[in-house]
mmCIF file of C-alpha atoms and ligand atoms in Angstrom:
data_model
loop_
_atom_site.group_PDB
_atom_site.id
_atom_site.type_symbol
_atom_site.label_atom_id
_atom_site.label_comp_id
_atom_site.label_asym_id
_atom_site.label_seq_id
_atom_site.Cartn_x
_atom_site.Cartn_y
_atom_site.Cartn_z
ATOM 1 C CA UNK A 1 -64.192 -15.444 -48.929
ATOM 2 C CA UNK A 2 -62.750 -13.676 -51.996
ATOM 3 C CA UNK A 3 -63.854 -10.071 -52.314
ATOM 4 C CA UNK A 4 -63.213 -7.907 -55.362
ATOM 5 C CA UNK A 5 -61.143 -5.622 -53.597
ATOM 6 C CA UNK A 6 -58.902 -8.729 -52.318
ATOM 7 C CA UNK A 7 -57.965 -10.027 -55.884
ATOM 8 C CA UNK A 8 -54.508 -9.098 -56.590
ATOM 9 C CA UNK A 9 -53.975 -7.081 -59.968
ATOM 10 C CA UNK A 10 -50.883 -7.366 -62.122
ATOM 11 C CA UNK A 11 -51.539 -4.037 -64.121
ATOM 12 C CA UNK A 12 -51.142 -4.011 -68.006
ATOM 13 C CA UNK A 13 -48.395 -1.517 -68.667
ATOM 14 C CA UNK A 14 -49.017 -1.546 -72.450
ATOM 15 C CA UNK A 15 -52.823 -0.841 -72.648
ATOM 16 C CA UNK A 16 -54.172 -1.040 -76.221
ATOM 17 C CA UNK A 17 -55.833 1.556 -78.238
ATOM 18 C CA UNK A 18 -59.688 1.589 -77.665
ATOM 19 C CA UNK A 19 -61.807 1.001 -80.647
ATOM 20 C CA UNK A 20 -64.566 3.408 -81.918
ATOM 21 C CA UNK A 21 -67.627 2.649 -80.168
ATOM 22 C CA UNK A 22 -69.420 2.597 -83.629
ATOM 23 C CA UNK A 23 -66.946 0.019 -84.893
ATOM 24 C CA UNK A 24 -67.420 -2.456 -82.036
ATOM 25 C CA UNK A 25 -69.799 -5.080 -83.490
ATOM 26 C CA UNK A 26 -70.067 -8.217 -81.013
ATOM 27 C CA UNK A 27 -66.882 -10.124 -79.772
ATOM 28 C CA UNK A 28 -64.096 -8.600 -81.883
ATOM 29 C CA UNK A 29 -62.039 -6.576 -79.225
ATOM 30 C CA UNK A 30 -60.752 -7.563 -75.917
ATOM 31 C CA UNK A 31 -59.797 -5.437 -72.989
ATOM 32 C CA UNK A 32 -56.492 -5.179 -71.243
ATOM 33 C CA UNK A 33 -57.034 -7.594 -68.569
ATOM 34 C CA UNK A 34 -58.260 -11.009 -67.664
ATOM 35 C CA UNK A 35 -59.230 -12.853 -64.294
ATOM 36 C CA UNK A 36 -57.675 -16.331 -63.681
ATOM 37 C CA UNK A 37 -58.022 -18.785 -60.926
ATOM 38 C CA UNK A 38 -56.909 -22.377 -60.742
ATOM 39 C CA UNK A 39 -58.284 -25.646 -58.923
ATOM 40 C CA UNK A 40 -56.542 -28.860 -58.031
ATOM 41 C CA UNK A 41 -57.614 -31.495 -55.477
ATOM 42 C CA UNK A 42 -54.442 -30.540 -53.407
ATOM 43 C CA UNK A 43 -54.929 -26.915 -53.142
ATOM 44 C CA UNK A 44 -58.591 -26.445 -53.953
ATOM 45 C CA UNK A 45 -59.384 -22.963 -55.554
ATOM 46 C CA UNK A 46 -56.301 -20.791 -55.531
ATOM 47 C CA UNK A 47 -54.215 -18.324 -57.242
ATOM 48 C CA UNK A 48 -57.202 -15.899 -57.867
ATOM 49 C CA UNK A 49 -55.711 -12.852 -59.982
ATOM 50 C CA UNK A 50 -56.053 -10.238 -62.514
ATOM 51 C CA UNK A 51 -53.328 -10.236 -65.083
ATOM 52 C CA UNK A 52 -52.687 -8.550 -68.355
ATOM 53 C CA UNK A 53 -54.941 -10.047 -71.015
ATOM 54 C CA UNK A 54 -52.249 -12.582 -72.634
ATOM 55 C CA UNK A 55 -52.162 -16.130 -74.295
ATOM 56 C CA UNK A 56 -52.235 -19.121 -71.971
ATOM 57 C CA UNK A 57 -49.350 -21.516 -71.368
ATOM 58 C CA UNK A 58 -51.067 -24.754 -71.491
ATOM 59 C CA UNK A 59 -49.771 -28.349 -71.851
ATOM 60 C CA UNK A 60 -50.699 -29.966 -75.371
ATOM 61 C CA UNK A 61 -51.967 -32.917 -73.383
ATOM 62 C CA UNK A 62 -54.629 -30.715 -71.363
ATOM 63 C CA UNK A 63 -57.869 -32.280 -71.473
ATOM 64 C CA UNK A 64 -59.691 -29.544 -72.797
ATOM 65 C CA UNK A 65 -57.746 -29.926 -75.946
ATOM 66 C CA UNK A 66 -58.537 -33.551 -76.487
ATOM 67 C CA UNK A 67 -61.904 -34.200 -74.570
ATOM 68 C CA UNK A 68 -63.551 -30.791 -74.605
ATOM 69 C CA UNK A 69 -63.999 -30.234 -71.124
ATOM 70 C CA UNK A 70 -64.922 -26.736 -71.700
ATOM 71 C CA UNK A 71 -68.013 -24.885 -70.494
ATOM 72 C CA UNK A 72 -68.692 -20.907 -70.572
ATOM 73 C CA UNK A 73 -71.039 -18.239 -69.650
ATOM 74 C CA UNK A 74 -72.343 -15.056 -71.239
ATOM 75 C CA UNK A 75 -73.394 -12.084 -69.451
ATOM 76 C CA UNK A 76 -73.119 -8.245 -69.619
ATOM 77 C CA UNK A 77 -71.826 -5.143 -67.719
ATOM 78 C CA UNK A 78 -73.787 -1.946 -68.184
ATOM 79 C CA UNK A 79 -73.355 1.592 -67.372
ATOM 80 C CA UNK A 80 -76.696 2.976 -65.819
ATOM 81 C CA UNK A 81 -78.053 6.295 -66.302
ATOM 82 C CA UNK A 82 -76.345 7.357 -63.027
ATOM 83 C CA UNK A 83 -72.875 6.466 -64.431
ATOM 84 C CA UNK A 84 -72.683 3.320 -62.277
ATOM 85 C CA UNK A 85 -71.468 0.099 -63.761
ATOM 86 C CA UNK A 86 -73.791 -2.896 -62.961
ATOM 87 C CA UNK A 87 -74.047 -6.376 -63.595
ATOM 88 C CA UNK A 88 -77.397 -8.136 -64.570
ATOM 89 C CA UNK A 89 -78.373 -11.419 -62.403
ATOM 90 C CA UNK A 90 -74.721 -12.774 -61.966
ATOM 91 C CA UNK A 91 -75.924 -15.307 -59.643
ATOM 92 C CA UNK A 92 -78.118 -16.718 -62.397
ATOM 93 C CA UNK A 93 -74.913 -17.276 -64.389
ATOM 94 C CA UNK A 94 -73.057 -18.743 -61.578
ATOM 95 C CA UNK A 95 -75.685 -21.334 -61.094
ATOM 96 C CA UNK A 96 -75.783 -22.434 -64.384
ATOM 97 C CA UNK A 97 -72.043 -22.550 -64.497
ATOM 98 C CA UNK A 98 -72.345 -24.607 -61.590
ATOM 99 C CA UNK A 99 -74.927 -27.049 -62.925
ATOM 100 C CA UNK A 100 -73.145 -27.391 -66.425
ATOM 101 C CA UNK A 101 -69.889 -28.146 -64.408
ATOM 102 C CA UNK A 102 -71.563 -30.807 -62.840
ATOM 103 C CA UNK A 103 -72.815 -32.433 -65.950
ATOM 104 C CA UNK A 104 -69.240 -32.067 -67.398
ATOM 105 C CA UNK A 105 -67.461 -33.587 -64.244
ATOM 106 C CA UNK A 106 -65.548 -30.221 -63.584
ATOM 107 C CA UNK A 107 -65.046 -28.684 -60.475
ATOM 108 C CA UNK A 108 -67.081 -25.347 -60.512
ATOM 109 C CA UNK A 109 -65.665 -22.113 -59.085
ATOM 110 C CA UNK A 110 -67.442 -20.954 -55.921
ATOM 111 C CA UNK A 111 -69.914 -18.199 -55.847
ATOM 112 C CA UNK A 112 -67.574 -15.574 -54.407
ATOM 113 C CA UNK A 113 -64.721 -16.296 -56.753
ATOM 114 C CA UNK A 114 -67.204 -16.184 -59.822
ATOM 115 C CA UNK A 115 -68.798 -12.934 -58.843
ATOM 116 C CA UNK A 116 -66.047 -11.151 -56.993
ATOM 117 C CA UNK A 117 -63.555 -12.213 -59.701
ATOM 118 C CA UNK A 118 -65.898 -10.695 -62.471
ATOM 119 C CA UNK A 119 -66.478 -7.546 -60.386
ATOM 120 C CA UNK A 120 -62.673 -6.950 -59.982
ATOM 121 C CA UNK A 121 -61.936 -7.518 -63.609
ATOM 122 C CA UNK A 122 -64.503 -5.024 -64.680
ATOM 123 C CA UNK A 123 -63.523 -2.426 -62.229
ATOM 124 C CA UNK A 124 -59.750 -2.954 -63.693
ATOM 125 C CA UNK A 125 -61.250 -2.426 -67.210
ATOM 126 C CA UNK A 126 -63.881 0.051 -66.471
ATOM 127 C CA UNK A 127 -62.702 2.531 -68.964
ATOM 128 C CA UNK A 128 -63.535 -0.049 -71.684
ATOM 129 C CA UNK A 129 -67.199 0.238 -71.283
ATOM 130 C CA UNK A 130 -68.326 2.820 -73.596
ATOM 131 C CA UNK A 131 -70.870 5.697 -72.418
ATOM 132 C CA UNK A 132 -73.062 5.067 -75.406
ATOM 133 C CA UNK A 133 -76.307 3.389 -73.984
ATOM 134 C CA UNK A 134 -76.296 0.906 -76.847
ATOM 135 C CA UNK A 135 -73.062 -0.375 -75.740
ATOM 136 C CA UNK A 136 -71.967 -2.888 -73.179
ATOM 137 C CA UNK A 137 -69.220 -4.995 -71.611
ATOM 138 C CA UNK A 138 -69.694 -8.516 -72.581
ATOM 139 C CA UNK A 139 -68.323 -10.874 -69.873
ATOM 140 C CA UNK A 140 -66.980 -14.364 -70.822
ATOM 141 C CA UNK A 141 -66.370 -16.744 -67.887
ATOM 142 C CA UNK A 142 -64.939 -20.017 -69.041
ATOM 143 C CA UNK A 143 -64.010 -23.216 -67.384
ATOM 144 C CA UNK A 144 -61.532 -25.574 -68.861
ATOM 145 C CA UNK A 145 -59.729 -28.778 -67.995
ATOM 146 C CA UNK A 146 -56.257 -28.142 -67.870
ATOM 147 C CA UNK A 147 -54.599 -31.482 -66.586
ATOM 148 C CA UNK A 148 -52.350 -33.146 -68.858
ATOM 149 C CA UNK A 149 -53.136 -36.900 -69.536
ATOM 150 C CA UNK A 150 -54.560 -38.976 -72.160
ATOM 151 C CA UNK A 151 -57.055 -41.358 -70.589
ATOM 152 C CA UNK A 152 -60.751 -40.423 -71.060
ATOM 153 C CA UNK A 153 -61.701 -39.287 -67.319
ATOM 154 C CA UNK A 154 -62.408 -36.025 -65.886
ATOM 155 C CA UNK A 155 -59.467 -33.526 -65.560
ATOM 156 C CA UNK A 156 -58.485 -32.842 -61.931
ATOM 157 C CA UNK A 157 -56.935 -29.473 -62.844
ATOM 158 C CA UNK A 158 -59.438 -26.930 -63.727
ATOM 159 C CA UNK A 159 -58.823 -23.414 -64.906
ATOM 160 C CA UNK A 160 -61.477 -20.612 -64.569
ATOM 161 C CA UNK A 161 -60.872 -17.430 -66.631
ATOM 162 C CA UNK A 162 -62.796 -14.445 -67.366
ATOM 163 C CA UNK A 163 -62.185 -12.244 -70.449
ATOM 164 C CA UNK A 164 -64.224 -9.084 -71.407
ATOM 165 C CA UNK A 165 -65.306 -7.587 -74.716
ATOM 166 C CA UNK A 166 -66.788 -4.075 -75.400
ATOM 167 C CA UNK A 167 -69.729 -4.739 -77.786
ATOM 168 C CA UNK A 168 -72.368 -2.645 -79.484
ATOM 169 C CA UNK A 169 -75.598 -4.422 -80.912
ATOM 170 C CA UNK A 170 -75.262 -7.719 -81.566
ATOM 171 C CA UNK A 171 -76.746 -7.613 -85.063
ATOM 172 C CA UNK A 172 -75.204 -4.986 -87.259
ATOM 173 C CA UNK A 173 -78.832 -3.939 -88.126
ATOM 174 C CA UNK A 174 -79.842 -3.066 -84.621
ATOM 175 C CA UNK A 175 -83.284 -4.543 -83.341
ATOM 176 C CA UNK A 176 -84.355 -5.246 -86.635
ATOM 177 C CA UNK A 177 -86.143 -8.499 -87.543
ATOM 178 C CA UNK A 178 -84.103 -11.336 -88.631
ATOM 179 C CA UNK A 179 -84.244 -14.108 -91.060
ATOM 180 C CA UNK A 180 -84.252 -17.699 -89.334
ATOM 181 C CA UNK A 181 -83.121 -20.875 -90.806
ATOM 182 C CA UNK A 182 -85.380 -23.758 -89.580
ATOM 183 C CA UNK A 183 -82.674 -26.791 -89.194
ATOM 184 C CA UNK A 184 -84.217 -29.742 -90.367
ATOM 185 C CA UNK A 185 -81.039 -31.821 -90.961
ATOM 186 C CA UNK A 186 -78.538 -31.181 -88.128
ATOM 187 C CA UNK A 187 -79.221 -31.533 -84.615
ATOM 188 C CA UNK A 188 -78.128 -29.371 -81.663
ATOM 189 C CA UNK A 189 -78.945 -31.503 -78.665
ATOM 190 C CA UNK A 190 -80.636 -35.036 -77.906
ATOM 191 C CA UNK A 191 -82.179 -36.151 -74.792
ATOM 192 C CA UNK A 192 -79.651 -36.969 -72.043
ATOM 193 C CA UNK A 193 -76.840 -34.993 -73.745
ATOM 194 C CA UNK A 194 -75.391 -31.563 -73.344
ATOM 195 C CA UNK A 195 -78.071 -29.531 -74.585
ATOM 196 C CA UNK A 196 -78.871 -27.534 -71.097
ATOM 197 C CA UNK A 197 -75.390 -26.570 -70.725
ATOM 198 C CA UNK A 198 -73.281 -23.760 -72.234
ATOM 199 C CA UNK A 199 -70.697 -26.616 -72.879
ATOM 200 C CA UNK A 200 -68.319 -25.572 -75.868
ATOM 201 C CA UNK A 201 -68.872 -28.721 -77.826
ATOM 202 C CA UNK A 202 -72.524 -27.568 -78.177
ATOM 203 C CA UNK A 203 -71.394 -24.665 -80.297
ATOM 204 C CA UNK A 204 -68.797 -26.702 -82.361
ATOM 205 C CA UNK A 205 -71.682 -28.958 -83.341
ATOM 206 C CA UNK A 206 -73.718 -26.112 -84.341
ATOM 207 C CA UNK A 207 -71.423 -24.393 -86.785
ATOM 208 C CA UNK A 208 -72.125 -26.428 -89.851
ATOM 209 C CA UNK A 209 -75.789 -25.688 -89.684
ATOM 210 C CA UNK A 210 -75.002 -21.806 -88.987
ATOM 211 C CA UNK A 211 -72.840 -21.910 -92.006
ATOM 212 C CA UNK A 212 -75.300 -23.144 -94.497
ATOM 213 C CA UNK A 213 -77.948 -20.866 -92.757
ATOM 214 C CA UNK A 214 -75.697 -18.053 -93.617
ATOM 215 C CA UNK A 215 -75.589 -19.153 -97.244
ATOM 216 C CA UNK A 216 -79.381 -18.724 -97.267
ATOM 217 C CA UNK A 217 -79.023 -15.093 -95.893
ATOM 218 C CA UNK A 218 -80.321 -16.210 -92.525
ATOM 219 C CA UNK A 219 -78.807 -14.770 -89.156
ATOM 220 C CA UNK A 220 -79.526 -17.781 -87.007
ATOM 221 C CA UNK A 221 -80.372 -21.249 -86.800
ATOM 222 C CA UNK A 222 -83.706 -22.483 -85.215
ATOM 223 C CA UNK A 223 -83.081 -25.913 -83.840
ATOM 224 C CA UNK A 224 -85.816 -28.536 -83.481
ATOM 225 C CA UNK A 225 -85.870 -31.683 -81.365
ATOM 226 C CA UNK A 226 -84.553 -35.096 -82.157
ATOM 227 C CA UNK A 227 -87.865 -35.916 -84.012
ATOM 228 C CA UNK A 228 -87.704 -32.818 -85.911
ATOM 229 C CA UNK A 229 -91.195 -32.002 -84.769
ATOM 230 C CA UNK A 230 -90.782 -29.596 -81.691
ATOM 231 C CA UNK A 231 -89.203 -26.162 -81.709
ATOM 232 C CA UNK A 232 -86.320 -25.889 -79.198
ATOM 233 C CA UNK A 233 -84.517 -22.651 -79.413
ATOM 234 C CA UNK A 234 -82.130 -20.623 -81.566
ATOM 235 C CA UNK A 235 -78.442 -20.911 -81.795
ATOM 236 C CA UNK A 236 -77.878 -18.402 -78.957
ATOM 237 C CA UNK A 237 -81.347 -17.467 -77.879
ATOM 238 C CA UNK A 238 -84.377 -18.916 -76.443
ATOM 239 C CA UNK A 239 -87.408 -18.456 -78.316
ATOM 240 C CA UNK A 240 -91.015 -17.011 -77.751
ATOM 241 C CA UNK A 241 -94.179 -17.235 -80.051
ATOM 242 C CA UNK A 242 -97.138 -14.748 -79.474
ATOM 243 C CA UNK A 243 -100.517 -16.500 -80.564
ATOM 244 C CA UNK A 244 -103.740 -14.506 -80.185
ATOM 245 C CA UNK A 245 -104.081 -14.916 -76.589
ATOM 246 C CA UNK A 246 -101.043 -16.858 -75.440
ATOM 247 C CA UNK A 247 -97.515 -16.293 -75.365
ATOM 248 C CA UNK A 248 -95.527 -19.606 -75.545
ATOM 249 C CA UNK A 249 -91.915 -20.545 -75.048
ATOM 250 C CA UNK A 250 -90.689 -24.219 -75.176
ATOM 251 C CA UNK A 251 -90.650 -25.879 -71.997
ATOM 252 C CA UNK A 252 -87.288 -26.700 -70.570
ATOM 253 C CA UNK A 253 -86.826 -30.335 -70.806
ATOM 254 C CA UNK A 254 -83.171 -31.049 -70.694
ATOM 255 C CA UNK A 255 -82.257 -30.295 -74.278
ATOM 256 C CA UNK A 256 -82.811 -26.578 -74.288
ATOM 257 C CA UNK A 257 -80.430 -23.944 -72.512
ATOM 258 C CA UNK A 258 -82.302 -22.235 -69.552
ATOM 259 C CA UNK A 259 -81.593 -18.742 -70.576
ATOM 260 C CA UNK A 260 -81.472 -15.856 -68.135
ATOM 261 C CA UNK A 261 -83.072 -13.702 -70.575
ATOM 262 C CA UNK A 262 -85.918 -16.069 -70.968
ATOM 263 C CA UNK A 263 -86.509 -16.303 -67.346
ATOM 264 C CA UNK A 264 -86.355 -12.643 -66.933
ATOM 265 C CA UNK A 265 -88.915 -12.091 -69.864
ATOM 266 C CA UNK A 266 -91.329 -14.630 -68.221
ATOM 267 C CA UNK A 267 -91.283 -12.945 -64.941
ATOM 268 C CA UNK A 268 -91.727 -9.572 -66.604
ATOM 269 C CA UNK A 269 -94.823 -11.056 -68.694
ATOM 270 C CA UNK A 270 -96.319 -12.868 -65.680
ATOM 271 C CA UNK A 271 -96.054 -9.497 -63.533
ATOM 272 C CA UNK A 272 -97.874 -7.663 -66.128
ATOM 273 C CA UNK A 273 -100.716 -10.171 -66.211
ATOM 274 C CA UNK A 274 -99.741 -11.526 -69.582
ATOM 275 C CA UNK A 275 -99.767 -15.253 -69.128
ATOM 276 C CA UNK A 276 -96.844 -17.246 -70.623
ATOM 277 C CA UNK A 277 -97.082 -21.091 -71.121
ATOM 278 C CA UNK A 278 -93.862 -22.881 -71.183
ATOM 279 C CA UNK A 279 -94.868 -25.872 -73.230
ATOM 280 C CA UNK A 280 -93.967 -28.145 -76.180
ATOM 281 C CA UNK A 281 -94.385 -26.322 -79.422
ATOM 282 C CA UNK A 282 -94.380 -27.921 -82.825
ATOM 283 C CA UNK A 283 -93.221 -26.532 -85.965
ATOM 284 C CA UNK A 284 -96.540 -27.559 -87.536
ATOM 285 C CA UNK A 285 -98.450 -25.162 -85.183
ATOM 286 C CA UNK A 286 -96.390 -22.382 -85.738
ATOM 287 C CA UNK A 287 -96.621 -22.759 -89.596
ATOM 288 C CA UNK A 288 -100.347 -23.113 -89.068
ATOM 289 C CA UNK A 289 -100.361 -20.059 -87.063
ATOM 290 C CA UNK A 290 -98.594 -18.167 -89.880
ATOM 291 C CA UNK A 291 -101.114 -19.390 -92.324
ATOM 292 C CA UNK A 292 -104.350 -18.582 -90.349
ATOM 293 C CA UNK A 293 -102.906 -15.558 -88.777
ATOM 294 C CA UNK A 294 -103.236 -16.471 -85.221
ATOM 295 C CA UNK A 295 -99.287 -16.376 -84.825
ATOM 296 C CA UNK A 296 -98.703 -12.636 -84.126
ATOM 297 C CA UNK A 297 -95.202 -12.454 -83.316
ATOM 298 C CA UNK A 298 -92.054 -14.521 -82.718
ATOM 299 C CA UNK A 299 -88.762 -13.560 -81.028
ATOM 300 C CA UNK A 300 -85.400 -14.857 -79.585
ATOM 301 C CA UNK A 301 -84.184 -13.798 -76.191
ATOM 302 C CA UNK A 302 -80.528 -13.888 -75.063
ATOM 303 C CA UNK A 303 -77.901 -11.881 -73.430
ATOM 304 C CA UNK A 304 -76.020 -10.960 -76.473
ATOM 305 C CA UNK A 305 -78.822 -9.947 -78.560
ATOM 306 C CA UNK A 306 -81.448 -9.028 -75.852
ATOM 307 C CA UNK A 307 -84.743 -9.627 -77.759
ATOM 308 C CA UNK A 308 -84.684 -10.042 -81.409
ATOM 309 C CA UNK A 309 -87.744 -10.335 -83.379
ATOM 310 C CA UNK A 310 -88.114 -13.239 -85.948
ATOM 311 C CA UNK A 311 -89.235 -11.555 -89.384
ATOM 312 C CA UNK A 312 -88.985 -14.665 -91.362
ATOM 313 C CA UNK A 313 -88.633 -18.264 -91.058
ATOM 314 C CA UNK A 314 -86.978 -20.224 -93.818
ATOM 315 C CA UNK A 315 -86.078 -23.812 -94.545
ATOM 316 C CA UNK A 316 -85.946 -26.166 -97.613
ATOM 317 C CA UNK A 317 -89.584 -26.381 -97.959
ATOM 318 C CA UNK A 318 -90.941 -23.058 -96.862
ATOM 319 C CA UNK A 319 -90.338 -19.365 -96.468
ATOM 320 C CA UNK A 320 -92.781 -17.489 -94.384
ATOM 321 C CA UNK A 321 -93.080 -13.806 -92.897
ATOM 322 C CA UNK A 322 -94.214 -13.415 -89.352
ATOM 323 C CA UNK A 323 -95.906 -9.929 -88.404
ATOM 324 C CA UNK A 324 -95.152 -9.091 -92.306
ATOM 325 C CA UNK A 325 -91.314 -8.939 -91.162
ATOM 326 C CA UNK A 326 -91.807 -6.150 -88.683
ATOM 327 C CA UNK A 327 -91.110 -5.859 -85.025
ATOM 328 C CA UNK A 328 -94.360 -6.449 -83.107
ATOM 329 C CA UNK A 329 -95.475 -4.630 -79.766
ATOM 330 C CA UNK A 330 -94.744 -7.586 -77.453
ATOM 331 C CA UNK A 331 -91.218 -8.049 -78.368
ATOM 332 C CA UNK A 332 -90.640 -3.993 -78.457
ATOM 333 C CA UNK A 333 -92.258 -3.652 -75.067
ATOM 334 C CA UNK A 334 -90.102 -6.324 -73.314
ATOM 335 C CA UNK A 335 -86.785 -4.837 -75.186
ATOM 336 C CA UNK A 336 -87.667 -1.459 -73.662
ATOM 337 C CA UNK A 337 -88.373 -2.821 -70.282
ATOM 338 C CA UNK A 338 -85.615 -5.051 -70.057
ATOM 339 C CA UNK A 339 -82.983 -2.664 -71.456
ATOM 340 C CA UNK A 340 -84.359 0.117 -69.082
ATOM 341 C CA UNK A 341 -84.142 -1.999 -65.869
ATOM 342 C CA UNK A 342 -80.590 -2.559 -66.953
ATOM 343 C CA UNK A 343 -79.896 0.873 -67.538
ATOM 344 C CA UNK A 344 -81.370 2.051 -64.234
ATOM 345 C CA UNK A 345 -84.435 3.949 -66.020
ATOM 346 C CA UNK A 346 -87.245 1.578 -64.479
ATOM 347 C CA UNK A 347 -87.348 0.207 -61.142
ATOM 348 C CA UNK A 348 -85.305 -3.008 -60.482
ATOM 349 C CA UNK A 349 -88.144 -4.511 -58.525
ATOM 350 C CA UNK A 350 -87.051 -8.284 -59.060
ATOM 351 C CA UNK A 351 -83.406 -7.202 -57.594
ATOM 352 C CA UNK A 352 -81.722 -8.295 -60.618
ATOM 353 C CA UNK A 353 -78.979 -5.556 -60.670
ATOM 354 C CA UNK A 354 -75.730 -6.024 -58.852
ATOM 355 C CA UNK A 355 -73.419 -2.868 -58.499
ATOM 356 C CA UNK A 356 -69.762 -3.504 -59.492
HETATM 357 C C1 PLP B 401 -76.675 -18.462 -74.049
HETATM 358 C C2 PLP B 401 -77.519 -18.998 -74.820
HETATM 359 C C3 PLP B 401 -79.016 -18.588 -74.659
HETATM 360 C C4 PLP B 401 -79.375 -17.420 -73.885
HETATM 361 O O1 PLP B 401 -79.050 -17.460 -72.626
HETATM 362 P P1 PLP B 401 -79.071 -16.070 -71.819
HETATM 363 O O2 PLP B 401 -78.774 -16.620 -70.424
HETATM 364 O O3 PLP B 401 -80.588 -15.419 -71.891
HETATM 365 O O4 PLP B 401 -77.944 -15.278 -72.574
HETATM 366 C C5 PLP B 401 -80.028 -19.635 -75.347
HETATM 367 N N1 PLP B 401 -79.616 -20.635 -76.094
HETATM 368 C C6 PLP B 401 -78.336 -21.073 -76.176
HETATM 369 C C7 PLP B 401 -78.046 -22.260 -76.912
HETATM 370 C C8 PLP B 401 -77.293 -20.186 -75.406
HETATM 371 O O5 PLP B 401 -76.061 -20.644 -75.860
#
């Protein structure tokens, strides 16, 4: 079994200048090292190591470049109030990568390589994690097919790598409510497709809608199902609606990404006795809830942006405010609770926190 201490480190002897924590934004800077491990059928998983952050050598025939065999994860390392570095639910991310790899016919890294590799890398680049409690190290584990061939079949050679990016708040505006574009033309995922995986292809397919949403001043896209009737999720977040007596989030039916944040919020809500229903949610009932006042709040949930209130829903044929464009008590409470657990300010009763 691989342990973080057992991962060989090739130290980067020309470390970069660290950016000002106020200038971080999201995903604009990378640290000094990366973790890499390879798979082929003869050797299995082999050559786990930390190297200086550097460009890959890759054959132009590599399957990732032609048939898109690429899958990623997104997680964060935090500095808690005691100054210790912690991960949040890394096994959840490992399991999701494993499930996604199965769907994409790729060999998944074993749990020890995934988690111990991440720990070793975070340790190597610990000085990139800013002290500022609003900052964290975003972790991007990625799995790609690197075998060179042109027939359409699963790659036998796989590379797993992890890179790190110090991040501030996801939105430049902080935990401000965002405007969301309800996408009625383009589709993110169809039944039987890749929607429940973090396949890179899903994001390639979403860029056009995101670009058009940006032109309408919207921060993200809200995706509907194949019939354009049910609400699925936001581009990088799952979505919750607070009606009078019911908190609802769309049921995971294979086209929605099973977010770790979504799962954590459901557990927090259930523990506090506020029942969450996982069911189909129609756009129609949300619009009716806006009109008759029964919809009190809407918010997105994801690692990158944590909890983000939806202040406005906009599309070609409507433009409505939710909770008067303000943060609601449910979203604010969940944001505080989750970030407090991550920072060690509230007890970690669900055992979500893993020390690096
Ligand atoms: C990553 C992602 C989420 C959120 O998942 P978390 O595990 O909470 O970060 C939701 N929807 C999509 C499409 C995503 O890519």
